[in-house]
């Protein structure tokens, strides 16, 4: 298990959102979660957000960095690893390299709902993206190789600042960069940079960097989300009423009494803290990759799902889904937030909700077996897998969004016909480690239908070639034989 070596309390007190810090050997004996060759392959997948930034040292800053947007193929080839001065950036890499969930768990001392994604960058000697700043907290975890990081001043993000408004790289580059600190980072080192601090990384050798970004919602986003929630609670018939007033001196004037009365009406609606909590929870759990989450068409009965429980089948969360919960006052319901939707649950569901939302959730079969399925709301979103609703005491609904993953912890991608073992770079032919799907209750099912393009699905999440009631069921040859079915 990946565990950070540092004083969390001291970091939160003295550094978090305040000033940069380099933590040497943050991860002892760090092992990379990918390698240059694999990351180059991932950059060629259509659904991956990837880009190449090429550095031309002889040019002025405004023209020094050029951007090429992925995906990459024969018409838009990737540079060779032997070439210098380029950097490949892959966003949301945790969806394509599932083992990176372990790195997310290592930052469990911070709110999980603040995590934006993990960007993995591969850079050859001299590669980088130029001097820039970000509007979020970032932990730069160094993997393979060495990089030099220069830290500059902190920019007031609320005031105009000196930057290059039109650059080939599309980044918030800084025209004038004064170095205040400089570090050389190696495998396992972590550099933390708060929002607004200018920084500039240059690879000294071919290197990998894992950027764990923590993004806070903007004030504008919170106001928009809250106002939309309040508007949903109002009806067209709820309108501003006029107080009895003396005849107008000037019909064009908006009097102080008029606008203050209107403000009191609006402020009364804005005082709804319950509506704000639902809006806030929905905002911070909005799916960052909604293309990997689809509506659930049919009801899924928990009994059907539990029929496949066994040592060869694992039930896991969809890594593209975002979950959080909020405990309100004793008389108010428990709130569960899943991919931008909020659900009211009885407080008796709190242990199961905590287990579901945990950094390292328990076996979801154990969480789900205590109840039965009910019909999902039409607005409910679910992955191309399953949204399970479980009733507990008093008919309270517990919603579990999950997928069936392959057995024995293996991670597979059907589209590329490969099997990738956790923390290993070796690849095994899909036919050498066979996994098949079966119908509900081990029988043929009329709703078996072809799944959509595998090229648009993340590594290690979807294996099966079919969806059965939106559940991908994978079971080993041995388990299939035990259930009397031919492989």
XYZ file of C-alpha atoms in Angstrom, residues 9-468:
460
model
C -1.103 17.901 10.604
C 1.942 20.135 10.142
C 1.409 20.242 6.392
C -2.246 21.273 6.737
C -1.383 23.915 9.346
C 1.649 25.510 7.696
C 1.529 24.770 3.957
C -1.869 23.752 2.560
C -3.070 26.585 0.281
C -0.333 28.804 1.749
C 3.103 28.071 0.293
C 4.991 25.434 -1.714
C 6.987 22.667 -0.099
C 9.212 19.895 -1.434
C 8.818 16.673 0.526
C 11.731 14.374 -0.234
C 11.001 10.660 -0.228
C 7.279 11.348 0.231
C 6.708 7.814 -1.074
C 9.419 5.339 -0.066
C 10.495 2.806 -2.691
C 8.109 4.365 -5.196
C 7.245 2.222 -8.221
C 5.840 3.797 -11.369
C 2.277 2.958 -12.315
C 3.049 3.088 -16.008
C 6.017 3.377 -18.354
C 6.772 5.600 -21.347
C 5.743 2.990 -23.912
C 2.393 2.315 -22.264
C 1.597 6.015 -21.863
C 2.299 6.554 -25.557
C -0.164 3.751 -26.352
C -2.832 5.302 -24.125
C -2.384 8.643 -25.912
C -3.541 6.956 -29.124
C -6.973 6.008 -27.707
C -9.721 8.217 -29.113
C -11.418 8.953 -25.785
C -8.217 9.998 -24.008
C -7.539 13.692 -23.412
C -3.882 13.944 -24.407
C -1.561 16.587 -25.821
C 2.063 17.103 -26.728
C 3.895 20.298 -25.809
C 7.082 20.803 -27.820
C 9.783 23.171 -26.590
C 11.847 25.221 -29.033
C 14.562 26.755 -26.829
C 15.809 29.142 -29.508
C 12.446 30.964 -29.756
C 11.095 33.774 -27.588
C 8.763 32.721 -24.770
C 5.579 33.534 -26.698
C 6.568 31.131 -29.492
C 8.744 28.685 -27.594
C 6.005 26.169 -26.819
C 3.759 24.562 -29.406
C 0.756 22.351 -28.713
C -0.440 19.248 -30.567
C -3.742 17.852 -29.357
C -4.351 14.087 -29.269
C -5.422 11.445 -29.937
C -2.391 10.475 -31.959
C -2.210 8.126 -34.925
C -0.444 7.668 -38.247
C -1.710 11.059 -39.431
C -0.666 12.722 -36.179
C 2.295 10.643 -34.980
C 3.924 10.804 -31.584
C 7.553 11.926 -31.339
C 10.214 9.323 -30.661
C 11.440 8.776 -27.124
C 14.935 9.522 -28.378
C 13.924 13.063 -29.389
C 14.485 15.868 -26.885
C 12.352 18.821 -25.771
C 8.814 17.435 -25.713
C 6.283 16.473 -23.082
C 3.172 14.273 -23.343
C 0.278 15.105 -20.997
C -2.524 12.594 -20.329
C -5.499 13.870 -18.316
C -7.674 11.674 -16.060
C -5.033 8.971 -16.230
C -6.634 7.156 -13.283
C -9.385 6.006 -15.657
C -6.888 4.425 -18.013
C -4.375 3.206 -15.424
C -6.682 1.882 -12.679
C -3.824 1.203 -10.249
C -3.563 4.992 -9.859
C -6.580 4.765 -7.546
C -3.975 3.729 -4.969
C -2.301 7.122 -5.343
C -5.632 8.888 -4.847
C -6.150 6.928 -1.628
C -2.729 8.080 -0.401
C -4.112 11.629 -0.259
C -7.057 10.598 1.897
C -6.170 13.257 4.497
C -7.812 15.760 2.115
C -11.428 15.815 0.845
C -11.800 13.314 -1.969
C -14.443 15.479 -3.620
C -11.762 18.117 -4.193
C -9.711 15.827 -6.439
C -9.966 16.833 -10.089
C -7.888 14.063 -11.645
C -4.382 12.685 -12.002
C -2.495 13.990 -15.011
C 0.524 11.929 -16.015
C 3.244 13.667 -17.983
C 6.037 11.991 -19.884
C 8.910 14.286 -20.804
C 12.185 13.733 -22.584
C 15.305 15.731 -21.768
C 14.502 19.440 -21.989
C 10.764 18.812 -22.109
C 8.254 20.878 -20.149
C 5.221 23.103 -20.558
C 6.810 26.444 -19.704
C 6.448 28.865 -16.776
C 2.792 28.946 -15.746
C 0.381 28.963 -12.836
C -2.680 26.936 -11.902
C -5.862 27.865 -10.084
C -5.893 24.696 -8.012
C -3.699 22.867 -5.509
C -1.396 20.304 -7.059
C 0.910 17.589 -5.761
C 3.629 16.775 -8.290
C 4.696 13.183 -7.639
C 7.964 12.390 -9.370
C 8.344 8.949 -10.873
C 10.942 7.857 -13.416
C 13.912 10.180 -13.979
C 14.699 13.678 -12.716
C 13.119 17.090 -13.164
C 14.147 20.562 -12.129
C 11.339 22.714 -10.735
C 11.576 26.464 -10.386
C 9.062 28.273 -8.158
C 8.291 31.953 -8.633
C 6.005 34.484 -7.029
C 2.382 34.009 -6.104
C 0.003 35.770 -8.428
C -3.087 37.533 -7.121
C -5.694 35.574 -9.031
C -8.289 38.306 -8.459
C -6.149 41.023 -10.076
C -4.782 41.517 -13.604
C -1.453 39.778 -14.052
C 1.314 39.577 -16.608
C 0.816 36.573 -18.857
C 0.875 35.711 -22.496
C -2.754 35.922 -23.666
C -2.125 34.111 -26.927
C 0.349 31.236 -26.821
C 0.781 28.192 -28.988
C 0.588 25.910 -25.942
C -2.779 27.150 -24.720
C -1.426 27.417 -21.151
C -1.447 30.317 -18.702
C 2.175 31.140 -19.403
C 4.057 33.845 -17.565
C 6.087 36.348 -19.547
C 8.239 37.483 -16.638
C 9.383 34.686 -14.334
C 11.633 35.347 -11.351
C 12.942 32.200 -9.659
C 12.554 32.230 -5.873
C 13.143 28.518 -5.254
C 14.650 25.692 -7.291
C 14.471 21.950 -6.651
C 15.694 18.774 -8.308
C 13.136 16.018 -7.749
C 13.650 12.275 -8.019
C 11.494 9.167 -7.751
C 9.181 9.326 -4.733
C 9.649 13.070 -4.122
C 6.543 15.260 -4.039
C 6.377 18.991 -4.705
C 3.229 20.705 -3.434
C 2.206 23.964 -5.123
C -0.793 26.037 -3.935
C -3.048 27.966 -6.344
C -1.496 30.977 -8.039
C 2.187 30.126 -7.548
C 4.138 30.305 -10.784
C 6.214 27.223 -11.498
C 8.278 25.755 -14.292
C 9.417 22.173 -14.656
C 12.138 20.990 -17.029
C 13.000 17.330 -17.438
C 16.683 16.527 -16.975
C 16.262 12.940 -18.175
C 13.330 11.019 -19.660
C 10.871 11.263 -16.779
C 7.344 10.639 -15.535
C 5.384 12.974 -13.266
C 1.990 12.320 -11.669
C 0.091 15.567 -11.015
C -2.664 15.084 -8.430
C -4.906 18.130 -8.801
C -7.269 19.391 -6.098
C -9.787 21.829 -7.548
C -12.145 23.982 -5.487
C -15.401 25.212 -7.040
C -15.387 28.877 -7.980
C -17.726 31.319 -6.280
C -19.532 31.757 -9.582
C -20.042 27.991 -9.913
C -21.440 27.736 -6.388
C -23.823 30.652 -6.940
C -24.999 29.243 -10.266
C -25.544 25.770 -8.821
C -27.397 27.144 -5.794
C -29.569 29.502 -7.833
C -30.533 26.668 -10.166
C -31.490 24.534 -7.163
C -33.590 27.330 -5.634
C -35.315 27.949 -8.968
C -36.331 24.289 -9.109
C -38.189 24.772 -5.821
C -40.166 27.798 -7.025
C -43.286 27.969 -9.154
C -44.290 30.430 -11.843
C -47.058 31.756 -9.582
C -44.609 32.881 -6.898
C -44.083 36.518 -7.852
C -43.095 39.808 -6.323
C -46.028 41.617 -4.714
C -46.305 45.391 -4.343
C -46.725 47.148 -1.040
C -49.283 49.903 -0.782
C -47.405 53.052 -1.703
C -48.285 56.701 -2.206
C -48.648 57.890 -5.799
C -45.331 57.882 -7.693
C -43.515 61.165 -8.071
C -41.726 59.776 -11.126
C -42.945 56.537 -12.734
C -39.436 55.837 -14.103
C -37.890 55.660 -10.638
C -37.100 52.398 -8.822
C -37.518 53.518 -5.237
C -35.407 52.277 -2.342
C -38.521 50.719 -0.845
C -39.175 48.791 -4.077
C -35.743 47.268 -4.542
C -35.236 46.596 -0.836
C -38.529 44.695 -0.743
C -37.443 42.676 -3.801
C -34.105 41.931 -2.137
C -35.822 40.689 1.022
C -37.878 38.260 -1.066
C -34.789 36.935 -2.852
C -32.726 36.801 0.349
C -35.459 34.754 1.975
C -35.056 32.071 -0.676
C -31.262 32.239 -0.455
C -31.433 31.453 3.264
C -32.417 27.865 2.425
C -29.332 26.035 3.752
C -30.784 22.642 2.889
C -31.084 23.627 -0.761
C -27.531 24.961 -0.701
C -26.162 21.704 0.730
C -27.861 19.709 -2.028
C -26.588 22.124 -4.664
C -23.057 22.094 -3.265
C -22.890 18.308 -2.961
C -24.202 17.889 -6.487
C -21.707 20.426 -7.826
C -18.598 18.862 -6.293
C -19.592 15.330 -7.353
C -20.372 16.153 -10.978
C -18.746 13.534 -13.185
C -15.531 14.763 -14.759
C -15.885 12.131 -17.502
C -19.654 11.811 -18.054
C -19.087 9.936 -21.304
C -18.330 6.875 -19.176
C -21.618 7.087 -17.295
C -24.926 6.224 -18.954
C -28.568 6.131 -17.832
C -29.785 2.820 -16.488
C -32.670 1.622 -18.637
C -33.907 -1.329 -16.621
C -34.415 -2.321 -13.037
C -31.723 -4.610 -11.656
C -32.811 -6.988 -8.908
C -30.316 -7.502 -6.151
C -31.129 -11.209 -6.055
C -29.994 -11.521 -9.674
C -26.740 -9.783 -8.886
C -25.991 -11.747 -5.730
C -26.428 -14.983 -7.685
C -22.993 -14.309 -9.162
C -21.257 -13.680 -5.872
C -18.158 -15.788 -5.448
C -14.367 -15.741 -5.197
C -13.989 -15.279 -8.944
C -16.231 -12.212 -9.290
C -15.525 -8.806 -7.803
C -18.007 -5.953 -7.534
C -16.344 -2.524 -7.634
C -17.197 1.120 -8.135
C -16.907 2.721 -11.515
C -13.725 4.840 -11.275
C -15.429 7.535 -13.364
C -18.126 7.998 -10.711
C -17.792 10.579 -7.937
C -19.430 9.948 -4.569
C -19.770 11.879 -1.314
C -22.207 12.099 1.552
C -23.348 14.636 4.161
C -24.741 14.038 7.642
C -27.285 16.700 8.585
C -29.024 17.473 11.871
C -30.628 14.569 13.710
C -34.063 15.214 12.246
C -32.863 15.559 8.654
C -32.125 12.713 6.226
C -28.694 11.496 5.273
C -27.656 12.807 1.849
C -25.770 10.693 -0.672
C -24.326 12.413 -3.746
C -23.536 10.358 -6.842
C -22.319 11.993 -10.059
C -24.114 15.272 -9.491
C -27.345 13.784 -8.135
C -28.506 13.868 -4.515
C -30.477 11.163 -2.694
C -32.149 11.269 0.717
C -31.555 8.216 2.898
C -32.453 7.231 6.425
C -29.588 7.582 8.896
C -29.650 3.822 9.386
C -27.897 3.641 6.006
C -24.881 5.630 7.231
C -22.533 2.630 7.763
C -23.267 1.306 4.277
C -22.904 4.756 2.706
C -19.558 5.261 4.432
C -18.404 1.881 3.181
C -19.533 2.720 -0.346
C -17.817 6.133 -0.371
C -14.645 4.942 1.369
C -11.259 5.543 -0.239
C -10.842 1.779 -0.318
C -14.397 0.374 -0.286
C -15.250 -3.011 1.103
C -16.641 -5.767 -1.071
C -19.753 -4.191 -2.563
C -21.466 -7.556 -2.481
C -21.291 -7.340 1.316
C -22.770 -3.846 1.249
C -25.570 -4.792 -1.104
C -26.784 -8.169 0.119
C -28.994 -6.836 2.915
C -31.752 -5.432 0.718
C -33.825 -5.736 -2.419
C -33.984 -3.651 -5.557
C -36.455 -0.896 -6.308
C -37.049 1.064 -9.492
C -34.451 3.749 -10.170
C -35.577 7.360 -10.709
C -35.619 8.316 -14.378
C -33.054 11.055 -13.819
C -30.599 8.675 -12.194
C -27.281 8.335 -13.962
C -25.331 5.102 -13.962
C -22.234 3.752 -15.668
C -22.475 1.232 -18.455
C -22.749 -1.266 -15.645
C -25.190 -1.062 -12.762
C -27.059 1.230 -10.448
C -28.286 -0.916 -7.604
C -30.890 0.416 -5.211
C -31.184 -1.348 -1.914
C -34.040 -1.031 0.555
C -33.279 -1.298 4.221
C -35.415 -0.815 7.320
C -38.398 1.404 6.640
C -38.045 1.169 2.874
C -35.086 3.538 2.746
C -33.244 3.433 -0.542
C -29.498 2.967 -0.686
C -28.083 3.578 -4.134
C -24.970 1.751 -5.170
C -23.278 2.594 -8.421
C -20.852 -0.099 -9.336
C -19.433 -2.373 -11.977
C -18.499 -5.993 -12.121
C -14.744 -6.180 -12.563
C -12.744 -9.183 -13.558
C -11.694 -11.823 -11.078
C -8.599 -12.060 -8.882
C -7.751 -8.376 -9.160
C -6.702 -8.548 -12.794
C -7.266 -5.442 -14.889
C -8.201 -5.919 -18.504
C -8.999 -3.987 -21.619
C -11.003 -5.939 -24.154
C -10.582 -3.398 -26.948
C -6.817 -3.847 -27.110
C -7.059 -7.569 -26.410
C -4.695 -7.385 -23.458
C -4.564 -8.151 -19.777
C -2.566 -5.886 -17.484
C -1.683 -7.069 -14.002
C -1.566 -4.446 -11.214
C 1.816 -2.726 -10.786
C 3.266 -4.779 -13.640
C 4.286 -3.674 -17.081
C 4.011 -7.109 -18.643
C 1.090 -7.783 -20.939
C -0.650 -11.088 -21.442
C -2.767 -12.105 -24.382
C -6.474 -11.981 -23.588
C -6.851 -15.545 -24.834
C -4.227 -16.745 -22.339
C -6.231 -15.575 -19.342
C -9.789 -16.136 -20.375
C -12.833 -14.386 -18.966
C -16.371 -14.720 -20.319
C -19.774 -13.284 -19.549
C -22.910 -15.118 -18.597
C -26.568 -14.235 -18.523
C -28.703 -13.387 -15.552
C -29.166 -16.462 -13.324
C -26.782 -18.380 -15.610
C -29.367 -18.506 -18.357
C -29.881 -16.831 -21.691
C -31.379 -13.399 -21.304
C -33.475 -11.599 -23.939
C -31.926 -8.254 -23.098
C -28.374 -9.187 -23.969
C -27.257 -6.547 -26.427
C -23.970 -5.552 -28.072
C -21.971 -2.983 -26.193
C -20.945 0.235 -27.893
C -17.435 0.991 -29.126
C -14.712 -0.364 -26.867
C -12.303 2.258 -28.128
C -14.147 4.833 -26.007
C -13.903 2.902 -22.736
C -11.211 3.253 -20.069
C -8.497 0.726 -19.391
C -9.411 -1.910 -16.858
C -13.054 -0.933 -16.494
C -14.990 -2.703 -19.222
C -14.120 -6.142 -20.526
C -17.265 -7.830 -21.636
C -18.591 -7.533 -25.162
C -22.169 -7.287 -23.974
C -24.292 -5.522 -21.420
C -26.885 -7.528 -19.536
